[in-house]
Coordinates of C-alpha atoms in Angstrom, one line a residue:
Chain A
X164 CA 148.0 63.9 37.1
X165 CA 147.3 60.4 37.7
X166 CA 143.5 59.1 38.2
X167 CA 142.0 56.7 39.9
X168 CA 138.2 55.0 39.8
X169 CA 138.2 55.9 43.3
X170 CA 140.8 57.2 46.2
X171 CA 140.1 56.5 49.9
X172 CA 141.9 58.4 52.7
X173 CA 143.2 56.6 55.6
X174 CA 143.4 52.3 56.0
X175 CA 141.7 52.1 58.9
X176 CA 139.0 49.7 59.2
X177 CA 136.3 51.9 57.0
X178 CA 139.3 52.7 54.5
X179 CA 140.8 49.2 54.0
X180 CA 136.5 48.0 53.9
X181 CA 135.8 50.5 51.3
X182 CA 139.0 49.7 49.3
X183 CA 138.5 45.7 49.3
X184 CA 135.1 45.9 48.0
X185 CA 135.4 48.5 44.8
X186 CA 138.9 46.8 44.4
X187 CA 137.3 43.7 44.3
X188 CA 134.4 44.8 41.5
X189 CA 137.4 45.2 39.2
X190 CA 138.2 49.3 39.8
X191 CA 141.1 51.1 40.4
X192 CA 141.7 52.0 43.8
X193 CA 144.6 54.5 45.8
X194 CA 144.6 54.1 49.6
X195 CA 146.4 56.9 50.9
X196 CA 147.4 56.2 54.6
X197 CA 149.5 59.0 57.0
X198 CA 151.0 56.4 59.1
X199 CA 154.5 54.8 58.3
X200 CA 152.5 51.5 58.2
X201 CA 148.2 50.9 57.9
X202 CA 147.8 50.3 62.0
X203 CA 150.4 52.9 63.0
X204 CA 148.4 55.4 64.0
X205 CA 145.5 53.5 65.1
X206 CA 144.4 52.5 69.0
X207 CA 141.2 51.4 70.9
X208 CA 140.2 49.2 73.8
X209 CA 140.2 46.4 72.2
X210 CA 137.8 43.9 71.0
X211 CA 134.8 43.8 68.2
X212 CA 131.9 41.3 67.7
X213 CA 132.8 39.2 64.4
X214 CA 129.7 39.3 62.1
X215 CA 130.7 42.4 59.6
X216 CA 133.8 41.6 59.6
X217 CA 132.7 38.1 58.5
X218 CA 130.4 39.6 55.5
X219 CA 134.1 41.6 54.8
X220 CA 136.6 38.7 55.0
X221 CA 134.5 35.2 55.4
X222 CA 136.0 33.1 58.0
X223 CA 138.9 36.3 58.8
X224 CA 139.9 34.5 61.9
X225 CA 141.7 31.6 60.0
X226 CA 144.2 33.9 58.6
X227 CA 143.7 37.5 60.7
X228 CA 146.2 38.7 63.5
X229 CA 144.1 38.6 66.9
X230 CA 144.7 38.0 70.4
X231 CA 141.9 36.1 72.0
X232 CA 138.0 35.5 71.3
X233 CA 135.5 36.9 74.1
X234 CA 134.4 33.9 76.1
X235 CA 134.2 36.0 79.6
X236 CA 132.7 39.2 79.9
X237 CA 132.8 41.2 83.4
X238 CA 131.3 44.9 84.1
X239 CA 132.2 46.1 87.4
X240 CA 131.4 48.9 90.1
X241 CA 134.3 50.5 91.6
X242 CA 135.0 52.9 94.8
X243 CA 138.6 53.5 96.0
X244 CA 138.6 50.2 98.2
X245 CA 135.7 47.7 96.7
X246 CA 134.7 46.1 93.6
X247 CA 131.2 44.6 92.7
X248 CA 131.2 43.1 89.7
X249 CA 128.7 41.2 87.0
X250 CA 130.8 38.0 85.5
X251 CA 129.3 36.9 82.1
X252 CA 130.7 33.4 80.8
X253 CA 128.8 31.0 78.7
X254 CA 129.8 27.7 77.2
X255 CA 127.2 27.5 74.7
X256 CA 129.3 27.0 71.8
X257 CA 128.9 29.9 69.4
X258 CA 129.8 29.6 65.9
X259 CA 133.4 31.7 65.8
X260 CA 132.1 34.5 63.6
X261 CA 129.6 35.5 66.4
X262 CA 132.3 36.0 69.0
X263 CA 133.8 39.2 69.9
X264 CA 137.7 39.1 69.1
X265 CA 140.3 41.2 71.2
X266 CA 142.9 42.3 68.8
X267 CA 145.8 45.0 68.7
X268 CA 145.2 47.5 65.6
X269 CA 149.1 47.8 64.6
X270 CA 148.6 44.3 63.6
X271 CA 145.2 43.9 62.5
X272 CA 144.6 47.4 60.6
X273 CA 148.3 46.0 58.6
X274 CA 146.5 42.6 57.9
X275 CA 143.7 43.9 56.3
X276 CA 145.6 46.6 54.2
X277 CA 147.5 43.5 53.1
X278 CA 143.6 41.7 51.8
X279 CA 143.3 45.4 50.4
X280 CA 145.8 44.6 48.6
X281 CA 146.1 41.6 47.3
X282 CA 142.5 42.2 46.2
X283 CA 144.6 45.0 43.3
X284 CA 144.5 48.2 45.2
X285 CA 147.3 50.5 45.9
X286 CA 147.9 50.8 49.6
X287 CA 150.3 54.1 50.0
X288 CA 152.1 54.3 53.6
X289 CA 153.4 57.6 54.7
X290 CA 151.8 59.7 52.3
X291 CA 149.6 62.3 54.4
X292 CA 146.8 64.3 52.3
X293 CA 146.9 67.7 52.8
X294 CA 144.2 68.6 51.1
X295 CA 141.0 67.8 48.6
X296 CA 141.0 69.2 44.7
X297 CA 137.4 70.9 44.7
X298 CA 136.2 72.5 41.2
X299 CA 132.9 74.1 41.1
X300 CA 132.0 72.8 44.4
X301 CA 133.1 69.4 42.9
X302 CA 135.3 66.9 44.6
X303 CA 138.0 66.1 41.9
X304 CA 140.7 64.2 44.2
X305 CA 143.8 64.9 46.2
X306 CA 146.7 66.7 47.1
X307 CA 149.7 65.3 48.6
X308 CA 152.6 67.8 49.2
X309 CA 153.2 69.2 45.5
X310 CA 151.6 65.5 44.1
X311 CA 147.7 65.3 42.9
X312 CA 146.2 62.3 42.6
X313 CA 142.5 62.8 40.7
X314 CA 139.3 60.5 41.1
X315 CA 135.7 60.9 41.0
X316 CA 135.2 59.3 44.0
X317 CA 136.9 60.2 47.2
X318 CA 136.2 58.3 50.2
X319 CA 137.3 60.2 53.6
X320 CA 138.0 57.4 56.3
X321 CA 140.7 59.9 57.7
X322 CA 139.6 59.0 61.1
X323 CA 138.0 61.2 64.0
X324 CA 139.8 64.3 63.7
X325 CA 138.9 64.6 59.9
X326 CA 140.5 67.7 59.0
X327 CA 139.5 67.5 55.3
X328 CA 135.8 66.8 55.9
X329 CA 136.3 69.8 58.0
X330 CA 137.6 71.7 55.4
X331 CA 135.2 71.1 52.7
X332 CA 132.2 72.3 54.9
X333 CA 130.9 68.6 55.4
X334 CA 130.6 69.3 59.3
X335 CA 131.2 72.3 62.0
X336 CA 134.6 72.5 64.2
X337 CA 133.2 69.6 67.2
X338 CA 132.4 70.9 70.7
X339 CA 134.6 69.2 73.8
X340 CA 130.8 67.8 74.8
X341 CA 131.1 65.4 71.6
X342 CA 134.4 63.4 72.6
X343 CA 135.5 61.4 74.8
X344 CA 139.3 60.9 75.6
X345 CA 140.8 57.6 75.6
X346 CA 144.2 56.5 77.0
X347 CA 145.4 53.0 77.0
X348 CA 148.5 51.1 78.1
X349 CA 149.5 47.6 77.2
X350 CA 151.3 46.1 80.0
X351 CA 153.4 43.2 79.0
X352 CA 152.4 39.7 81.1
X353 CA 153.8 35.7 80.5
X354 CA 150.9 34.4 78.8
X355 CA 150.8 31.2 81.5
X356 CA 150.0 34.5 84.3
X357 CA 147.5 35.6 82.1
X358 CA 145.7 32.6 81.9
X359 CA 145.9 31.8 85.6
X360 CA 145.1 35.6 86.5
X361 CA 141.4 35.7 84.5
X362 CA 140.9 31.6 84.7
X363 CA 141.5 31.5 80.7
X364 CA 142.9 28.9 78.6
X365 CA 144.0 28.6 74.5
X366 CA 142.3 31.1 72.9
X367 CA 139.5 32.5 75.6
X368 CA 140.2 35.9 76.8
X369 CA 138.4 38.5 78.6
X370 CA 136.5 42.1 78.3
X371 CA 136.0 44.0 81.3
X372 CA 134.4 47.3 81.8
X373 CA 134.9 49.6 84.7
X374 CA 132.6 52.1 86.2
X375 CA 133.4 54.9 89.5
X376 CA 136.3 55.4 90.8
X377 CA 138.3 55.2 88.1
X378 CA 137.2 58.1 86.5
X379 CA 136.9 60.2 89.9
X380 CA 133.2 59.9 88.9
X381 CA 133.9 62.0 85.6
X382 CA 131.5 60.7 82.7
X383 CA 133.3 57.5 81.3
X384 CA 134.8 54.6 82.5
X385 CA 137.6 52.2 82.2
X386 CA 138.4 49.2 80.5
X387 CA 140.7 46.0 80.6
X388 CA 141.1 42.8 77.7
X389 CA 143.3 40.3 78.2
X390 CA 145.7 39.5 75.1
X391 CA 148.0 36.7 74.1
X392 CA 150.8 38.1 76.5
X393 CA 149.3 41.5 77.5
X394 CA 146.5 43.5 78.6
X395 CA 145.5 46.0 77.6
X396 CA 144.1 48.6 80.4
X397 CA 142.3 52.5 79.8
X398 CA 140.5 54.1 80.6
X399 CA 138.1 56.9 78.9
X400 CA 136.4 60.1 80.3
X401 CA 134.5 62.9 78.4
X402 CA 136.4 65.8 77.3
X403 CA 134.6 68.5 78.6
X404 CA 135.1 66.9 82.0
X405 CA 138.3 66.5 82.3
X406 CA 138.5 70.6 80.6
X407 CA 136.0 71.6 83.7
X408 CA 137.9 69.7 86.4
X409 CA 141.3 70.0 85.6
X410 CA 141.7 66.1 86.2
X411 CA 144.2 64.6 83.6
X412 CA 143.7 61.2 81.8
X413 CA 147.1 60.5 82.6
X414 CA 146.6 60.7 86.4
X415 CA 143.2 58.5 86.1
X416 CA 145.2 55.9 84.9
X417 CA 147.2 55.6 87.2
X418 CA 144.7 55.5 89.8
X419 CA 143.1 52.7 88.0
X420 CA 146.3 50.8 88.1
X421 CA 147.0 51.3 91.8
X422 CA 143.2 50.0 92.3
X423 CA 143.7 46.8 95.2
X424 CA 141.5 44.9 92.6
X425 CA 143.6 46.1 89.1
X426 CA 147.2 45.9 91.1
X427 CA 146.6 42.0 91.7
X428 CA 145.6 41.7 88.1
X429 CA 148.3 43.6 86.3
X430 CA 151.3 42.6 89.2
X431 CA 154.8 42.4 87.8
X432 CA 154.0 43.6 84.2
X433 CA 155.3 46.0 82.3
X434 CA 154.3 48.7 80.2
X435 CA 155.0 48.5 76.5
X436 CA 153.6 51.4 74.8
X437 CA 151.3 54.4 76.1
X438 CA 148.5 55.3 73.4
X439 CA 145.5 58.1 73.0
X440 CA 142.5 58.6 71.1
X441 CA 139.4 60.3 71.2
X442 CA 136.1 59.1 70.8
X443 CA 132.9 60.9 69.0
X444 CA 130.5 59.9 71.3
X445 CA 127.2 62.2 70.4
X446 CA 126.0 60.4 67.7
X447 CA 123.3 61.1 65.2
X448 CA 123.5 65.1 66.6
X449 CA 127.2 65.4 65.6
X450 CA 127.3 63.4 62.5
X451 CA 128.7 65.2 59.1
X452 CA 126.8 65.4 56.3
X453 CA 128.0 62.3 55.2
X454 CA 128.4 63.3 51.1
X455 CA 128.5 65.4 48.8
X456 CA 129.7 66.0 44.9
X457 CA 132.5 63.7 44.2
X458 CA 132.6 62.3 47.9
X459 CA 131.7 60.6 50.8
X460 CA 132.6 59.9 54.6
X461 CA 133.0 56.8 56.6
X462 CA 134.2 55.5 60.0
X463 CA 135.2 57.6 62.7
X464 CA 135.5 60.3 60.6
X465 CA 131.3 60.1 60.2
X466 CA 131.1 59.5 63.8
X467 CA 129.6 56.3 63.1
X468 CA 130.3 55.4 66.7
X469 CA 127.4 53.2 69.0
X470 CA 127.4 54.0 72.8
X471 CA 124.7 52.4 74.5
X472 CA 126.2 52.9 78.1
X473 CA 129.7 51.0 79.2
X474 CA 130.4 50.0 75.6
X475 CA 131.2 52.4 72.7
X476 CA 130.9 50.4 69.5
X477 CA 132.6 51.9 66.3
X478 CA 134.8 49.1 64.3
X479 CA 132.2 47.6 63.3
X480 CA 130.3 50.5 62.1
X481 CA 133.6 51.8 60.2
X482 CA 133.4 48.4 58.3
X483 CA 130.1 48.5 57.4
X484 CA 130.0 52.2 56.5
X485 CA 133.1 51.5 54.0
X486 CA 131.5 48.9 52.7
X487 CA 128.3 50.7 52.1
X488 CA 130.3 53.6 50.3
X489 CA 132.3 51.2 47.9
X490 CA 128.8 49.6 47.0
X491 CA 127.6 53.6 46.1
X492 CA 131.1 54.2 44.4
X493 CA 130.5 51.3 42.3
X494 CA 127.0 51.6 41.4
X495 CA 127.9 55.2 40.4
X496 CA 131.0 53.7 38.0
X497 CA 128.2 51.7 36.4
X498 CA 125.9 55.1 35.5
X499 CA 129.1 57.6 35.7
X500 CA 127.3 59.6 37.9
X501 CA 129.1 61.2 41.1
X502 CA 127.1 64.1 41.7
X503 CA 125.5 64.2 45.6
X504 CA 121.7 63.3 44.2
X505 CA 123.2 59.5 43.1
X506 CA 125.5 59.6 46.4
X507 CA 122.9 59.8 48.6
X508 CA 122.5 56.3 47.9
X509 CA 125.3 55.6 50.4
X510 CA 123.0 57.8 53.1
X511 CA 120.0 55.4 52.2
X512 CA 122.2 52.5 52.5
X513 CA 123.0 53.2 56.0
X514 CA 119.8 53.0 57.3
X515 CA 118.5 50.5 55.2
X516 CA 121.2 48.2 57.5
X517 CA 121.9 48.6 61.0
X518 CA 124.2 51.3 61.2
X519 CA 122.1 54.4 61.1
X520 CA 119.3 52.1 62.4
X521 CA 120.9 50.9 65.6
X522 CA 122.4 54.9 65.8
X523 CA 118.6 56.2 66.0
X524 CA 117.4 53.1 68.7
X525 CA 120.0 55.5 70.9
X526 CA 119.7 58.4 70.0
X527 CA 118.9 59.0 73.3
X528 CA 121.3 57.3 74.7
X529 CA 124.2 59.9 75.2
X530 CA 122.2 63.0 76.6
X531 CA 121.3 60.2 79.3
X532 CA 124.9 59.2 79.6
X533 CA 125.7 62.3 80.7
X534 CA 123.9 62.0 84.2
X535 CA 126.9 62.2 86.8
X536 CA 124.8 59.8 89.1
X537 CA 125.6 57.2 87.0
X538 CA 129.3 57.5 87.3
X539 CA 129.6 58.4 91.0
X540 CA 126.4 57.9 93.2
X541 CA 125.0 55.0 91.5
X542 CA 128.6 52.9 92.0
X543 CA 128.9 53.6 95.2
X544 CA 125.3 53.0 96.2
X545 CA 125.9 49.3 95.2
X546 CA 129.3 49.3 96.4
X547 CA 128.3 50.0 99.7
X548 CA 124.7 47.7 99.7
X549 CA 127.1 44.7 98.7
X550 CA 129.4 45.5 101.7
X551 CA 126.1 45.9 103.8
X552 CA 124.4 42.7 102.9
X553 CA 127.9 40.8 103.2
X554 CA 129.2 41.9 106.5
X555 CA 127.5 41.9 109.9
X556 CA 128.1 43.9 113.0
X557 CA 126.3 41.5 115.0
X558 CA 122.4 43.6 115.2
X559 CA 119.6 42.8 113.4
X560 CA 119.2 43.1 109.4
X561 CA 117.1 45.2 107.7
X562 CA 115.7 44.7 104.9
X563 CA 117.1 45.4 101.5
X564 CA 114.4 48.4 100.7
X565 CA 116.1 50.2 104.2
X566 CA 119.7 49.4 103.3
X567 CA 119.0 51.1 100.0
X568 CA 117.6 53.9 101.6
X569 CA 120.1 54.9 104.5
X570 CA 122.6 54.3 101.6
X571 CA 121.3 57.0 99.6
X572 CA 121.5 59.1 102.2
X573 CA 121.0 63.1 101.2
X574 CA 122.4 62.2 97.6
X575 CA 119.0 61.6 96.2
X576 CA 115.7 60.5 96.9
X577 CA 114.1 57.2 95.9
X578 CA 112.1 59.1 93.0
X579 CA 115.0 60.2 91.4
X580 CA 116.6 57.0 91.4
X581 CA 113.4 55.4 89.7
X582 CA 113.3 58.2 87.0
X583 CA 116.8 57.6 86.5
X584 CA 115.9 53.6 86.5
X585 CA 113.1 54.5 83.5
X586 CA 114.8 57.0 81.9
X587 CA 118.3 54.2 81.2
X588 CA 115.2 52.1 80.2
X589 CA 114.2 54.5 77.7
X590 CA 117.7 55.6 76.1
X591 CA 119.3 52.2 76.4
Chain B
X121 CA 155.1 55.7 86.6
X122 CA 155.2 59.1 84.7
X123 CA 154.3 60.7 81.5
X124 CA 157.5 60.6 80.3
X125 CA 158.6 57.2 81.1
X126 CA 155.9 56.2 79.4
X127 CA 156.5 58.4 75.6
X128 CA 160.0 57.2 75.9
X129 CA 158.4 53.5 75.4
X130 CA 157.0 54.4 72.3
X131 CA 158.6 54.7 68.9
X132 CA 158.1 58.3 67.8
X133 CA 159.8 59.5 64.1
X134 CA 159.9 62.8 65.1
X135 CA 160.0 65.3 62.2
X136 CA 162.1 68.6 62.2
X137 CA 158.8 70.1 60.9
X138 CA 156.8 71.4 63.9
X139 CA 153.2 70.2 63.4
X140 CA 151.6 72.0 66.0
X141 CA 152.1 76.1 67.0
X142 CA 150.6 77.7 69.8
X143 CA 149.9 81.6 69.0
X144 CA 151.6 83.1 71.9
X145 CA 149.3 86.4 71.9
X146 CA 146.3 85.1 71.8
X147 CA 147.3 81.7 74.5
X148 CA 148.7 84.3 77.1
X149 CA 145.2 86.1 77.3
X150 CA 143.6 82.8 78.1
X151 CA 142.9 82.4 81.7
X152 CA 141.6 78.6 81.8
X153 CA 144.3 76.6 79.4
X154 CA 142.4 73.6 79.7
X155 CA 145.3 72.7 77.1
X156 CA 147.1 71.7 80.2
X157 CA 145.0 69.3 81.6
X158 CA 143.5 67.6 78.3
X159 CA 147.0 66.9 76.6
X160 CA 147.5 63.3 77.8
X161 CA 151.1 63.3 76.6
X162 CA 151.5 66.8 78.9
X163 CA 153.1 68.1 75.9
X164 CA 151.7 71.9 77.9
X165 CA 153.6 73.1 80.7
X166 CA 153.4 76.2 82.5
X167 CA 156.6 77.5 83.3
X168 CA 156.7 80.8 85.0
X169 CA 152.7 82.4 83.7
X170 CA 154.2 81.3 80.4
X171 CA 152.6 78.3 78.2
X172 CA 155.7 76.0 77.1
X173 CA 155.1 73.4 74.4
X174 CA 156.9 70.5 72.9
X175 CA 155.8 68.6 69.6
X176 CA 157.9 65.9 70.0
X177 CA 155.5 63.2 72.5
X178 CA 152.7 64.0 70.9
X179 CA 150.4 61.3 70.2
X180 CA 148.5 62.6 67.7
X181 CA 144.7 62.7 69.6
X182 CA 143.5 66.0 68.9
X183 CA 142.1 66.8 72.4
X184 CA 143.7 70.1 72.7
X185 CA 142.9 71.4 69.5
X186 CA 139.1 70.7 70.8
X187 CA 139.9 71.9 73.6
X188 CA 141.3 75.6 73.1
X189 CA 138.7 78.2 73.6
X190 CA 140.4 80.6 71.9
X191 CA 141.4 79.1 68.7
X192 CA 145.1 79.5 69.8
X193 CA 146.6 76.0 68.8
X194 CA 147.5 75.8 64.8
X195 CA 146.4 71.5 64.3
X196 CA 147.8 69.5 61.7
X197 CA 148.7 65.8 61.5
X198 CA 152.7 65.5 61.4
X199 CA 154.1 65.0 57.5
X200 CA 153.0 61.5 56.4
X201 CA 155.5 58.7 58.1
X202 CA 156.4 60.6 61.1
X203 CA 154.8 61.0 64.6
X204 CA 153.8 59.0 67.1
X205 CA 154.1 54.8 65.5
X206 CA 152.4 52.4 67.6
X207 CA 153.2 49.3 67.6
X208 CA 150.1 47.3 69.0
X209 CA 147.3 50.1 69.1

C-alpha cells in the first residue's frame, strides 16, 4: 500500500489550501479529487474578498483565473413590479488584495490545484474515495475502489455533503433546517453589453444581492455578478422551505429572470450551464467535530460557512481552515504524533484567527435569519414607502412616520418592527 | 426555459453505474415526497401515484437525500470522473 505524510480529500479551496502548505514544508502529499478535473464539481455565486487568499498565494491575481474585481456593490428590495435598491461604489483606491474578486470555480479551483502542484504534491482527478481505513478507532488512510492509499494524516475537504465525515461518526445525518439550496445559471452576454448594462469598465464588475420576491418570500435570496462575458444569476432559499411549500428552485429562478428589473439586465443572453449546490447555513450548532485520531475536517465539509444576513461567506473560511490543518499536520510530522490530543491544535487554531471567531460574533445570526418578515413583509414595506414618497396623487403628504404605518397595515405593529430592528442589531 | 433545456447545456459523463436508488417500499408509503419539489434537476416525477427517477441530470447537490423523511433514497457521489462536469461553476 502506498503512504503518504498526509492525504487530503477533495481540491476544493480547503483541499488545494491544505495541500499547498504541508507540500510546501517539504512532505508528501495525495490530493484525491472525484471530479474529472479540480473545479468540476464545484459552483457558488460568485465572488470572495482577497486577503486569505493573499496569505495563500501573495499577489494570486497576477497569475489566477478571475472575472472581475468588486468595485460596485448593490443590495436590493424586490416585489413582483418594483425594485429599491442600495448602490455601493467607491473610488477610494484599495490595494488589489482587499478587493472582492468574482471568479468561476471550474477555472479557479483548476488554477490552484495547478500551485498545488507545482508546489510537489500529487493532484489525483477522477479518483472518488469510497471510504476511510480506521484501525482501533484510528484513521490510517483511504480506500479507492479495490486501491488503499495509507497516511497518518487525512484531511477531509470533501465538500458539504461529506459522506466520509459522516461515516466515521465526526457529525449526525444534517436536518433540511441547516441548508440552504442554491441554483445558478450563467447566461452568456458580449462583454461591451456588460459593461454598458452595470456602467462597468476593464476590470470593475458588480455584486448584487436580492431580497422578496424572488424567493416568494421563502427564507433566502437571490444573487447576480457580472463576469468577463457572463453573469452569473441564482438564487438561494432554505431547504426546509422549499420541502414545506412545495415551491421549486427551479421555478424561483425563473421568476427572478422574468423580473421587469432582471429581464433588462440579462436581455438577449443565453444560458450556458445550469448548476446546484447546497449551503450549510447553521453554523457553530451544526459544525462536526472537526478531528479526531489520524484526521481532520475543513471547508464546507466543517460548515465553516459565515452568514451574516444577504451574504453567506465560505471560500474564504475553506482557505483558512485548510491552511490551519496543514500547519497542525505539520507540527504533528515534527513530534510524530497524530492522535486527537495533538490535533486539537487545529481546533485551537481556528479560533485563535477569525474563523471560529467571526463564526461565534453570529452565532446568532441564523436563528434570526429565519424570521419570514424579513423576506416578505419587510421588502414590501419599503417597496411600497419608496413608491409612496415618489409618486403623488395630488392631496396632501403625510409624513414619513404615517406612510410607515398605513403601510404596515394588519401585518405587524410598530413594536414588532422595532424588536425585529434590535434583534438584526443584536445577531448581525 | 425548462429543466431540461437547461441539463442538456451541461456536460454530464453519465455512468452506467446508477448512483442513486430509491427503495420503492418504503418511497410509496410516503405521503409528502418533498423529493419532488427539492430536486432542482426534477430528476423525481410522479407518474401515475408512482415515484419515477432518473440518475442521469443529476447535479450532484444532495438536497433530496436531506430531504427524504423516510430514509428511502440510497446517496452516493457517482464513480470518480463521471457526473455532472461544470465548466464555469
Amino acid at each position: 500500500m502506498e503512504e503518504f505524510d498526509a492525504i487530503v480529500v477533495g481540491a476544493g479551496p480547503a483541499g488545494c489550501a491544505a495541500a499547498y502548505v504541508m507540500a510546501k514544508a517539504g512532505h508528501n502529499v495525495l490530493v484525491l479529487e472525484r471530479g474529472k478535473f479540480p473545479g468540476a464539481k464545484n459552483m457558488w455565486g460568485g465572488a470572495f474578498f482577497g486577503p486569505v487568499m493573499n496569505e495563500l498565494f501573495p499577489g494570486f491575481w497576477e497569475e489566477a483565473p478571475f472575472e472581475r474585481f468588486v468595485t460596485r456593490h448593490a443590495i436590493s428590495f424586490l416585489t413582483e413590479q418594483d425594485i429599491l435598491s442600495i448602490d455601493y461604489k467607491s473610488d477610494v483606491t484599495e490595494p488589489a488584495e482587499k478587493k472582492g474578486f468574482i471568479t468561476l470555480r471550474a477555472k479557479f479551483d483548476k488554477w490552484m490545484s495547478q500551485k498545488v502542484e507545482q508546489a510537489g504534491a500529487i493532484v489525483a482527478s477522477g479518483l472518488a474515495v469510497d471510504d476511510l481505513i480506521v484501525e482501533g478507532g484510528v484513521v490510517k488512510g483511504v480506500k479507492v475502489g479495490d486501491e488503499q492509499f495509507a497516511s497518518n494524516a487525512v484531511v477531509l475537504a470533501d465538500g458539504v455533503n461529506s459522506l466520509l465525515s459522516e461515516k466515521i461518526g465526526l457529525r449526525k445525518a444534517y436536518s433540511p433546517h441547516d441548508m440552504k439550496q442554491g441554483v445558478k445559471e450563467i447566461i452568456r452576454l458580449p462583454r461591451e453589453v456588460i459593461e454598458d448594462r452595470f456602467n462597468i469598465s476593464g476590470t470593475a464588475g458588480v455584486a448584487m444581492e436580492f431580497i422578496g420576491s424572488c424567493t416568494r418570500g421563502l427564507p433566502g435570496g437571490g444573487f447576480m455578478y457580472t463576469n468577463l462575458d457572463s453573469v452569473s444569476l441564482g438564487v438561494v432559499v432554505q431547504l426546509s422551505a422549499l420541502m414545506d411549500t412545495q415551491i421549486k428552485a427551479s421555478d424561483l429562478i425563473e421568476d427572478f429572470k422574468n423580473h421587469p428589473a432582471i429581464a433588462q439586465l440579462i436581455k438577449g443572453g443565453q444560458t450556458a450551464e445550469y448548476s446546484a449546490h447546497l449551503i450549510p447555513v447553521s453554523g457553530l450548532k451544526m459544525m462536526p467535530k472537526l478531528y479526531d485520531n489520524g484526521v481532520l475536517v475543513t471547508g464546507d465539509a466543517a460548515s465553516l460557512v459565515l452568514g451574516t444576513g444577504l451574504i453567506l461567506e465560505g471560500a474564504n473560511f475553506a482557505v483558512a481552515s485548510g491552511m490551519a490543518a496543514a500547519e497542525t499536520v505539520i507540527e504533528a510530522h515534527r513530534k510524530e504524533d497524530f492522535t486527537r490530543d495533538e490535533l486539537s491544535n487545529y481546533e485551537k487554531r481556528l479560533r485563535e484567527q477569525f474563523v471560529l471567531k467571526d463564526l461565534q460574533t453570529f452565532s446568532r445570526a441564523p436563528q434570526f435569519l429565519e424570521n419570514e418578515r424579513i423576506y416578505q413583509l419587510y421588502p414590501e414595506l419599503a417597496c411600497s414607502m419608496a413608491r409612496k414618497i415618489f409618486s403623488s396623487d395630488g392631496k396632501p403628504r403625510e409624513n414619513t412616520f404615517k406612510v410607515l404605518r398605513k403601510s404596515l397595515g394588519k401585518q405587524a405593529s410598530m413594536w414588532k418592527m422595532a424588536s425585529d430592528m434590535i434583534k438584526a442589531g443584536r445577531a448581525l | 426555459m425548462k429543466v431540461e433545456d437547461k441539463l442538456a447545456l451541461n456536460k454530464f459523463d453519465v455512468d452506467r453505474d446508477v448512483h442513486i436508488t430509491v427503495n420503492d417500499v418504503v418511497c410509496v408509503e410516503c405521503e409528502l415526497k418533498p423529493c419532488v419539489s427539492v430536486c432542482p434537476a426534477e430528476c423525481y416525477v410522479i407518474r401515475e401515484n408512482h415515484m419515477t427517477f432518473s440518475y442521469e441530470g443529476c447535479l450532484e447537490c444532495g438536497s433530496c437525500r436531506i430531504a427524504c423523511p423516510k430514509g428511502a433514497i440510497d446517496w452516493v457521489y457517482p464513480r470518480g470522473g463521471f457526473g455532472i462536469c461544470y465548466q464555469y461553476g
